[in-house]
Coordinates of C-alpha atoms (C1' of nucleotides) in Angstrom, one line a residue:
Chain U
M1 CA 0.0 -0.1 0.0
K2 CA 1.2 3.4 -1.0
E3 CA 1.9 5.8 2.2
T4 CA 2.3 9.3 2.3
L5 CA 5.5 11.1 2.2
H6 CA 4.9 12.4 5.8
Y7 CA 4.1 8.9 7.3
L8 CA 7.1 7.3 5.5
L9 CA 9.4 10.0 6.9
M10 CA 7.8 9.6 10.3
A11 CA 7.7 6.2 10.4
N12 CA 11.4 5.6 9.1
H13 CA 12.7 8.2 11.6
V14 CA 10.9 6.7 14.6
L15 CA 12.2 3.0 13.7
F16 CA 15.5 4.2 13.1
Q17 CA 15.7 5.9 16.4
K18 CA 14.2 2.8 18.2
A19 CA 16.8 0.7 16.5
L20 CA 19.8 2.9 17.6
L21 CA 18.4 3.0 21.1
A22 CA 18.1 -0.7 21.3
G23 CA 21.6 -1.2 20.1
I24 CA 23.1 0.9 22.6
K25 CA 21.0 0.1 25.5
D26 CA 24.0 -1.0 27.5
T27 CA 25.4 2.5 27.3
K28 CA 22.4 3.9 29.2
L29 CA 22.2 6.9 26.9
T30 CA 18.9 8.6 26.6
L31 CA 17.0 9.6 23.9
G32 CA 18.1 13.1 23.2
Q33 CA 22.1 12.2 23.6
P34 CA 23.2 10.0 20.7
K35 CA 22.8 12.8 18.3
V36 CA 24.6 15.4 20.0
L37 CA 27.5 13.0 20.9
D38 CA 27.7 12.3 17.0
Y39 CA 27.7 15.8 16.2
L40 CA 30.4 16.5 19.1
R41 CA 32.6 13.7 17.5
N42 CA 33.1 15.9 14.6
H43 CA 32.5 19.2 16.1
D44 CA 34.3 19.3 19.5
G45 CA 34.3 22.8 20.9
A46 CA 31.2 23.9 19.3
V47 CA 28.9 26.4 20.8
Q48 CA 25.6 25.6 22.0
K49 CA 23.7 27.3 19.5
E50 CA 25.6 25.7 16.9
I51 CA 24.6 22.0 18.6
A52 CA 21.1 22.9 18.6
A53 CA 20.8 24.1 14.9
A54 CA 22.9 20.9 13.7
C55 CA 20.5 18.3 16.0
H56 CA 17.3 20.3 15.1
I57 CA 16.4 21.1 18.6
E58 CA 15.8 24.4 20.3
P59 CA 18.7 25.8 22.3
A60 CA 16.2 25.5 25.6
T61 CA 15.8 21.8 24.8
L62 CA 19.8 21.6 24.6
T63 CA 20.1 23.1 27.8
S64 CA 18.3 20.1 29.5
V65 CA 20.1 17.7 27.4
L66 CA 23.5 19.0 28.0
L67 CA 22.8 19.2 31.9
G68 CA 22.0 15.2 31.9
M69 CA 25.5 14.7 29.8
E70 CA 27.2 16.8 32.1
N71 CA 25.9 15.0 35.1
K72 CA 27.1 11.7 33.6
E73 CA 30.4 13.3 32.9
L74 CA 30.2 13.0 28.9
I75 CA 30.7 16.6 28.3
T76 CA 32.4 19.7 29.9
R77 CA 31.3 23.3 29.1
Q78 CA 33.9 25.9 29.1
M79 CA 34.0 29.9 28.3
Q80 CA 36.9 30.9 26.1
N81 CA 38.7 33.8 24.5
G82 CA 37.0 36.0 27.6
N83 CA 33.7 35.6 25.6
R84 CA 31.4 34.6 28.8
R85 CA 28.2 34.8 26.4
S86 CA 29.1 31.5 24.6
L87 CA 29.8 28.3 26.1
Y88 CA 31.9 25.9 24.2
V89 CA 30.9 22.2 24.6
F90 CA 34.0 19.5 24.8
L91 CA 33.6 15.5 25.0
T92 CA 35.4 14.2 27.8
G93 CA 37.2 10.6 27.4
K94 CA 34.1 8.7 28.2
G95 CA 32.0 10.7 26.2
R96 CA 34.3 10.3 23.1
E97 CA 33.9 6.7 23.9
L98 CA 30.4 6.5 23.9
A99 CA 30.1 8.9 20.8
E100 CA 32.3 6.4 18.7
R101 CA 30.2 3.6 20.0
A102 CA 26.7 5.7 18.9
T103 CA 28.6 6.4 15.5
L104 CA 29.2 2.8 15.0
E105 CA 25.6 2.0 15.6
F106 CA 24.5 4.8 13.5
D107 CA 26.4 3.2 10.7
K108 CA 25.2 -0.3 11.4
I109 CA 21.6 0.4 11.1
E110 CA 22.3 2.7 8.1
E111 CA 23.6 -0.4 6.5
K112 CA 20.7 -2.5 7.5
A113 CA 18.4 0.0 6.3
L114 CA 20.0 0.3 2.9
Y115 CA 20.3 -3.5 2.4
G116 CA 19.6 -4.3 -1.2
F117 CA 19.9 -0.7 -2.6
T118 CA 22.6 -0.2 -5.5
D119 CA 25.0 2.6 -5.5
A120 CA 23.0 4.5 -7.8
E121 CA 19.7 3.9 -5.8
K122 CA 21.5 5.1 -2.7
E123 CA 22.8 8.4 -4.5
A124 CA 19.4 8.8 -5.8
L125 CA 17.7 8.6 -2.4
N126 CA 20.3 10.9 -1.1
D127 CA 19.3 13.6 -3.8
F128 CA 15.9 13.1 -3.2
L129 CA 16.0 13.7 0.8
T130 CA 18.3 16.6 0.2
R131 CA 16.0 18.1 -2.2
I132 CA 13.0 17.8 0.0
H133 CA 14.9 19.0 2.8
E134 CA 15.6 22.2 0.4
N135 CA 12.2 22.7 -0.5
I136 CA 10.7 22.7 2.9
N137 CA 13.3 24.9 4.5
D138 CA 12.7 27.3 1.6
K139 CA 10.7 30.0 3.4
G140 CA 10.2 31.8 0.0
G141 CA 12.6 34.4 -1.7
T142 CA 15.4 34.3 0.8
T143 CA 18.3 32.6 -0.5
D144 CA 20.4 32.6 2.7
D145 CA 22.5 29.7 2.8
E146 CA 24.5 28.9 6.2
N147 CA 27.5 26.8 7.0
Chain E
M1 CA 27.5 18.3 1.0
K2 CA 26.4 14.7 1.6
E3 CA 24.6 13.8 4.8
T4 CA 23.9 10.6 6.6
L5 CA 20.7 9.1 6.0
H6 CA 19.8 9.2 9.8
Y7 CA 20.4 12.7 9.4
L8 CA 18.3 13.3 6.5
L9 CA 15.2 11.5 7.8
M10 CA 15.6 13.3 11.2
A11 CA 16.0 16.5 9.6
N12 CA 13.0 16.1 7.1
H13 CA 10.6 14.8 9.6
V14 CA 11.4 17.5 12.1
L15 CA 10.9 20.0 9.4
F16 CA 7.9 18.6 8.1
Q17 CA 6.2 18.6 11.3
K18 CA 7.3 22.3 12.0
A19 CA 5.8 23.3 8.9
L20 CA 2.5 21.4 9.8
L21 CA 2.5 23.2 13.1
A22 CA 3.2 26.3 11.6
G23 CA 0.4 26.0 9.1
I24 CA -2.3 25.2 11.9
K25 CA -1.1 27.4 14.6
D26 CA -4.7 28.8 14.8
T27 CA -6.4 25.5 15.5
K28 CA -4.4 25.3 18.8
L29 CA -3.5 21.6 18.0
T30 CA -0.8 20.6 19.9
L31 CA 2.2 18.4 18.5
G32 CA 0.8 14.9 18.9
Q33 CA -2.9 15.5 18.0
P34 CA -2.8 16.1 14.2
K35 CA -1.3 12.5 13.5
V36 CA -3.9 11.1 15.6
L37 CA -6.5 13.1 13.8
D38 CA -5.3 12.1 10.5
Y39 CA -5.6 8.5 11.3
L40 CA -8.9 8.5 12.7
R41 CA -10.2 10.6 9.7
N42 CA -9.8 7.2 7.5
H43 CA -10.2 4.9 10.7
D44 CA -13.0 6.3 12.8
G45 CA -13.7 3.9 15.8
A46 CA -10.2 2.6 16.0
V47 CA -9.3 0.9 19.3
Q48 CA -6.4 2.6 21.0
K49 CA -4.0 0.0 20.4
E50 CA -4.3 0.4 16.8
I51 CA -4.0 3.9 16.7
A52 CA -0.9 3.8 18.8
A53 CA 0.6 1.4 16.4
A54 CA -0.3 3.4 13.4
C55 CA 1.2 6.6 14.8
H56 CA 4.3 4.9 16.0
I57 CA 3.7 5.8 19.6
E58 CA 3.3 3.6 22.7
P59 CA 0.0 3.0 24.0
A60 CA 0.9 4.8 27.1
T61 CA 1.8 8.1 25.2
L62 CA -1.4 7.7 23.5
T63 CA -3.5 7.7 26.7
S64 CA -2.3 11.3 27.7
V65 CA -2.6 12.7 24.0
L66 CA -6.2 11.4 23.8
L67 CA -6.8 13.0 27.1
G68 CA -6.2 16.3 25.8
M69 CA -8.3 15.4 22.8
E70 CA -11.3 14.4 25.0
N71 CA -11.1 17.6 27.0
K72 CA -11.0 19.6 23.9
E73 CA -14.1 17.6 22.6
L74 CA -12.0 16.4 19.6
I75 CA -12.9 12.9 20.2
T76 CA -14.8 10.3 22.3
R77 CA -14.1 7.0 23.6
Q78 CA -16.6 4.4 23.8
M79 CA -16.8 0.7 24.9
Q80 CA -18.6 -1.6 22.5
N81 CA -20.2 -5.1 21.9
G82 CA -19.8 -5.7 25.8
N83 CA -16.0 -5.6 25.3
R84 CA -15.0 -3.7 28.5
R85 CA -11.3 -4.0 27.7
S86 CA -11.0 -2.4 24.5
L87 CA -11.8 1.4 24.3
Y88 CA -13.1 2.6 20.7
V89 CA -12.2 6.2 19.7
F90 CA -14.5 8.1 17.7
L91 CA -14.1 12.1 16.3
T92 CA -16.7 14.5 17.4
G93 CA -17.9 16.9 14.7
K94 CA -15.3 19.5 15.9
G95 CA -12.8 16.7 15.7
R96 CA -13.6 15.9 12.1
E97 CA -13.3 19.5 11.1
L98 CA -10.0 19.6 12.4
A99 CA -9.0 16.5 11.2
E100 CA -9.8 17.4 7.6
R101 CA -7.8 20.6 8.2
A102 CA -4.8 18.8 9.3
T103 CA -5.1 16.7 6.6
L104 CA -5.1 19.7 4.1
E105 CA -2.1 20.9 5.5
F106 CA -0.4 17.6 5.2
D107 CA -1.1 17.5 1.7
K108 CA 0.0 21.1 1.3
I109 CA 3.5 20.5 2.8
E110 CA 3.9 17.5 1.0
E111 CA 3.3 19.3 -2.4
K112 CA 5.6 22.1 -1.1
A113 CA 8.2 19.2 -0.4
L114 CA 7.9 17.3 -3.6
Y115 CA 8.1 20.7 -5.7
G116 CA 10.0 19.6 -8.8
F117 CA 9.8 16.0 -8.6
T118 CA 8.7 14.3 -11.6
D119 CA 6.3 11.5 -11.3
A120 CA 8.8 8.8 -11.8
E121 CA 11.0 10.6 -9.1
K122 CA 8.0 10.4 -6.7
E123 CA 7.4 6.7 -7.3
A124 CA 11.2 6.0 -6.7
L125 CA 11.3 7.9 -3.5
N126 CA 8.3 5.9 -2.0
D127 CA 9.7 2.8 -3.3
F128 CA 13.0 3.6 -1.5
L129 CA 11.5 4.6 1.6
T130 CA 9.1 1.7 1.8
R131 CA 12.1 -0.6 1.1
I132 CA 14.0 1.0 4.0
H133 CA 11.0 1.0 6.3
E134 CA 10.9 -3.0 5.7
N135 CA 14.7 -3.4 5.8
I136 CA 14.8 -1.8 9.6
N137 CA 11.8 -3.3 10.9
D138 CA 12.9 -6.8 9.6
K139 CA 14.0 -8.4 12.9
G140 CA 14.5 -12.0 11.1
G141 CA 17.3 -14.0 10.2
T142 CA 20.3 -12.0 10.4
T143 CA 23.0 -11.7 12.9
D144 CA 20.8 -11.1 16.1
D145 CA 23.2 -11.1 19.3
E146 CA 21.8 -9.9 22.3
N147 CA 18.4 -11.7 22.3
Chain Z
dA1 C1' 30.4 56.7 27.6
dT2 C1' 26.0 55.7 27.6
dA3 C1' 21.8 54.3 25.6
dT4 C1' 19.9 50.8 22.7
dA5 C1' 20.3 46.1 19.6
dA6 C1' 21.4 41.9 19.2
dT7 C1' 23.1 37.5 20.6
dT8 C1' 23.5 33.5 24.0
dG9 C1' 22.0 30.6 27.4
dT10 C1' 18.6 29.8 31.0
dT11 C1' 14.1 29.2 33.4
dA12 C1' 9.4 28.3 33.7
dG13 C1' 5.6 25.6 32.6
dA14 C1' 3.3 22.5 29.4
dA15 C1' 2.9 18.7 26.3
dA16 C1' 4.8 14.4 24.2
dT17 C1' 7.4 10.7 24.7
dC18 C1' 9.5 6.7 26.8
dT19 C1' 10.0 2.3 30.0
dA20 C1' 8.4 -0.6 33.7
dA21 C1' 4.8 -1.7 36.4
dA22 C1' 0.0 -2.0 37.6
dC23 C1' -4.8 -2.8 36.7
dA24 C1' -8.7 -4.6 35.0
dT25 C1' -10.8 -7.5 31.6
dT26 C1' -11.1 -11.5 28.6
dA27 C1' -9.7 -16.1 27.0
dG28 C1' -7.8 -20.7 27.7
dT29 C1' -7.2 -24.8 30.3
dA30 C1' -7.4 -28.3 33.7
Chain O
dT1 C1' -15.4 -23.7 38.3
dA2 C1' -10.9 -21.9 39.4
dC3 C1' -6.3 -21.1 37.8
dT4 C1' -3.4 -19.1 34.4
dA5 C1' -2.1 -16.7 30.4
dA6 C1' -2.9 -13.1 27.3
dT7 C1' -4.9 -8.5 26.0
dG8 C1' -5.7 -3.4 26.3
dT9 C1' -5.3 0.5 28.9
dT10 C1' -3.7 3.3 32.5
dT11 C1' -0.3 5.2 36.1
dA12 C1' 4.2 6.5 37.8
dG13 C1' 8.2 8.5 37.0
dA14 C1' 11.7 10.2 33.9
dT15 C1' 13.7 12.5 29.6
dT16 C1' 12.7 15.2 25.6
dT17 C1' 10.6 18.8 23.3
dC18 C1' 8.3 22.9 22.9
dT19 C1' 7.1 28.5 23.2
dA20 C1' 7.7 32.4 25.8
dA21 C1' 9.8 35.1 28.9
dC22 C1' 14.3 36.5 31.4
dA23 C1' 19.1 37.5 32.2
dA24 C1' 23.9 38.3 30.9
dT25 C1' 26.7 39.8 27.8
dT26 C1' 28.7 41.8 23.3
dA27 C1' 28.1 45.0 19.6
dT28 C1' 26.5 49.3 17.8
dA29 C1' 25.1 53.9 17.4
dT30 C1' 24.8 58.3 18.9

DNA sequence: ATATAATTGTTAGAAATCTAAACATTAGTA
DNA sequence: TACTAATGTTTAGATTTCTAACAATTATAT
């Protein structure tokens, strides 16, 4: 049966997330943490605003997620360069370990998800999803590209 | 820049959801409600277990969402056929109105999301996402360690 | 230098979500 | 019948998420 785009995006995202959590259950990482770890793994020392944008959550949400991660000693937050407004977030050793673990699991699920896909199909899929992303993101007229 | 599948699914789902909420802001519908309304629109009288599965949320979560919807008089819950274990959920007139409104908005965003897609591309996308869904959902046969 | 803007992060309060456990009802079985 | 298992929903407690308002800091303009 043919489903709507919204349904498929939602279902796939949720299933992906659940598979991830099931795969790293032993780490005690909670729902909001893996994506932050995954981002920090390649962007250690990012400021909170940047992390929130990358993880598609609000800064206010990130505040509470980081609090939990700080309590578990996965990250530290530091001021730098005399800038007392921005807080730079760094992985601890333990945090980096779990970040790599999470990334491995992300990759594993991705491989499973794309089982049977040819390289051409994978490319086409990536292209489609990127175009959708741009289409939805387009507020009309403004062509401001960040990053 | 090429993103991971997980990132694209997550980002697209979140953006889709945000676009939807922005489009129906005046209805005061909250985050968890549109998908339930959308499902009930085609499955009026479904039991809660079925709704939860279709919306990819846990039954316990649905309990609280339905409570809010009942308070707003968008749905009613009734027992039927002397079965006092299952609760059947029905849209009220007001609920049906909002359900149709939500569906219109879903369609509108979907159209925007797929702007520039040919029919063949739309079909390919649907095929891809359906296959991913099946792949992730597949618990069977493959290297299952920790069960 | 002082007032005003913009930026960054937090708090507060509500909703959605999860897991685990409890509860109530129904069905299966001895 | 009575015991047991299965089913459908709810409760309890925690995390994630949102928006709106606030606080602190930095940048800009007069």
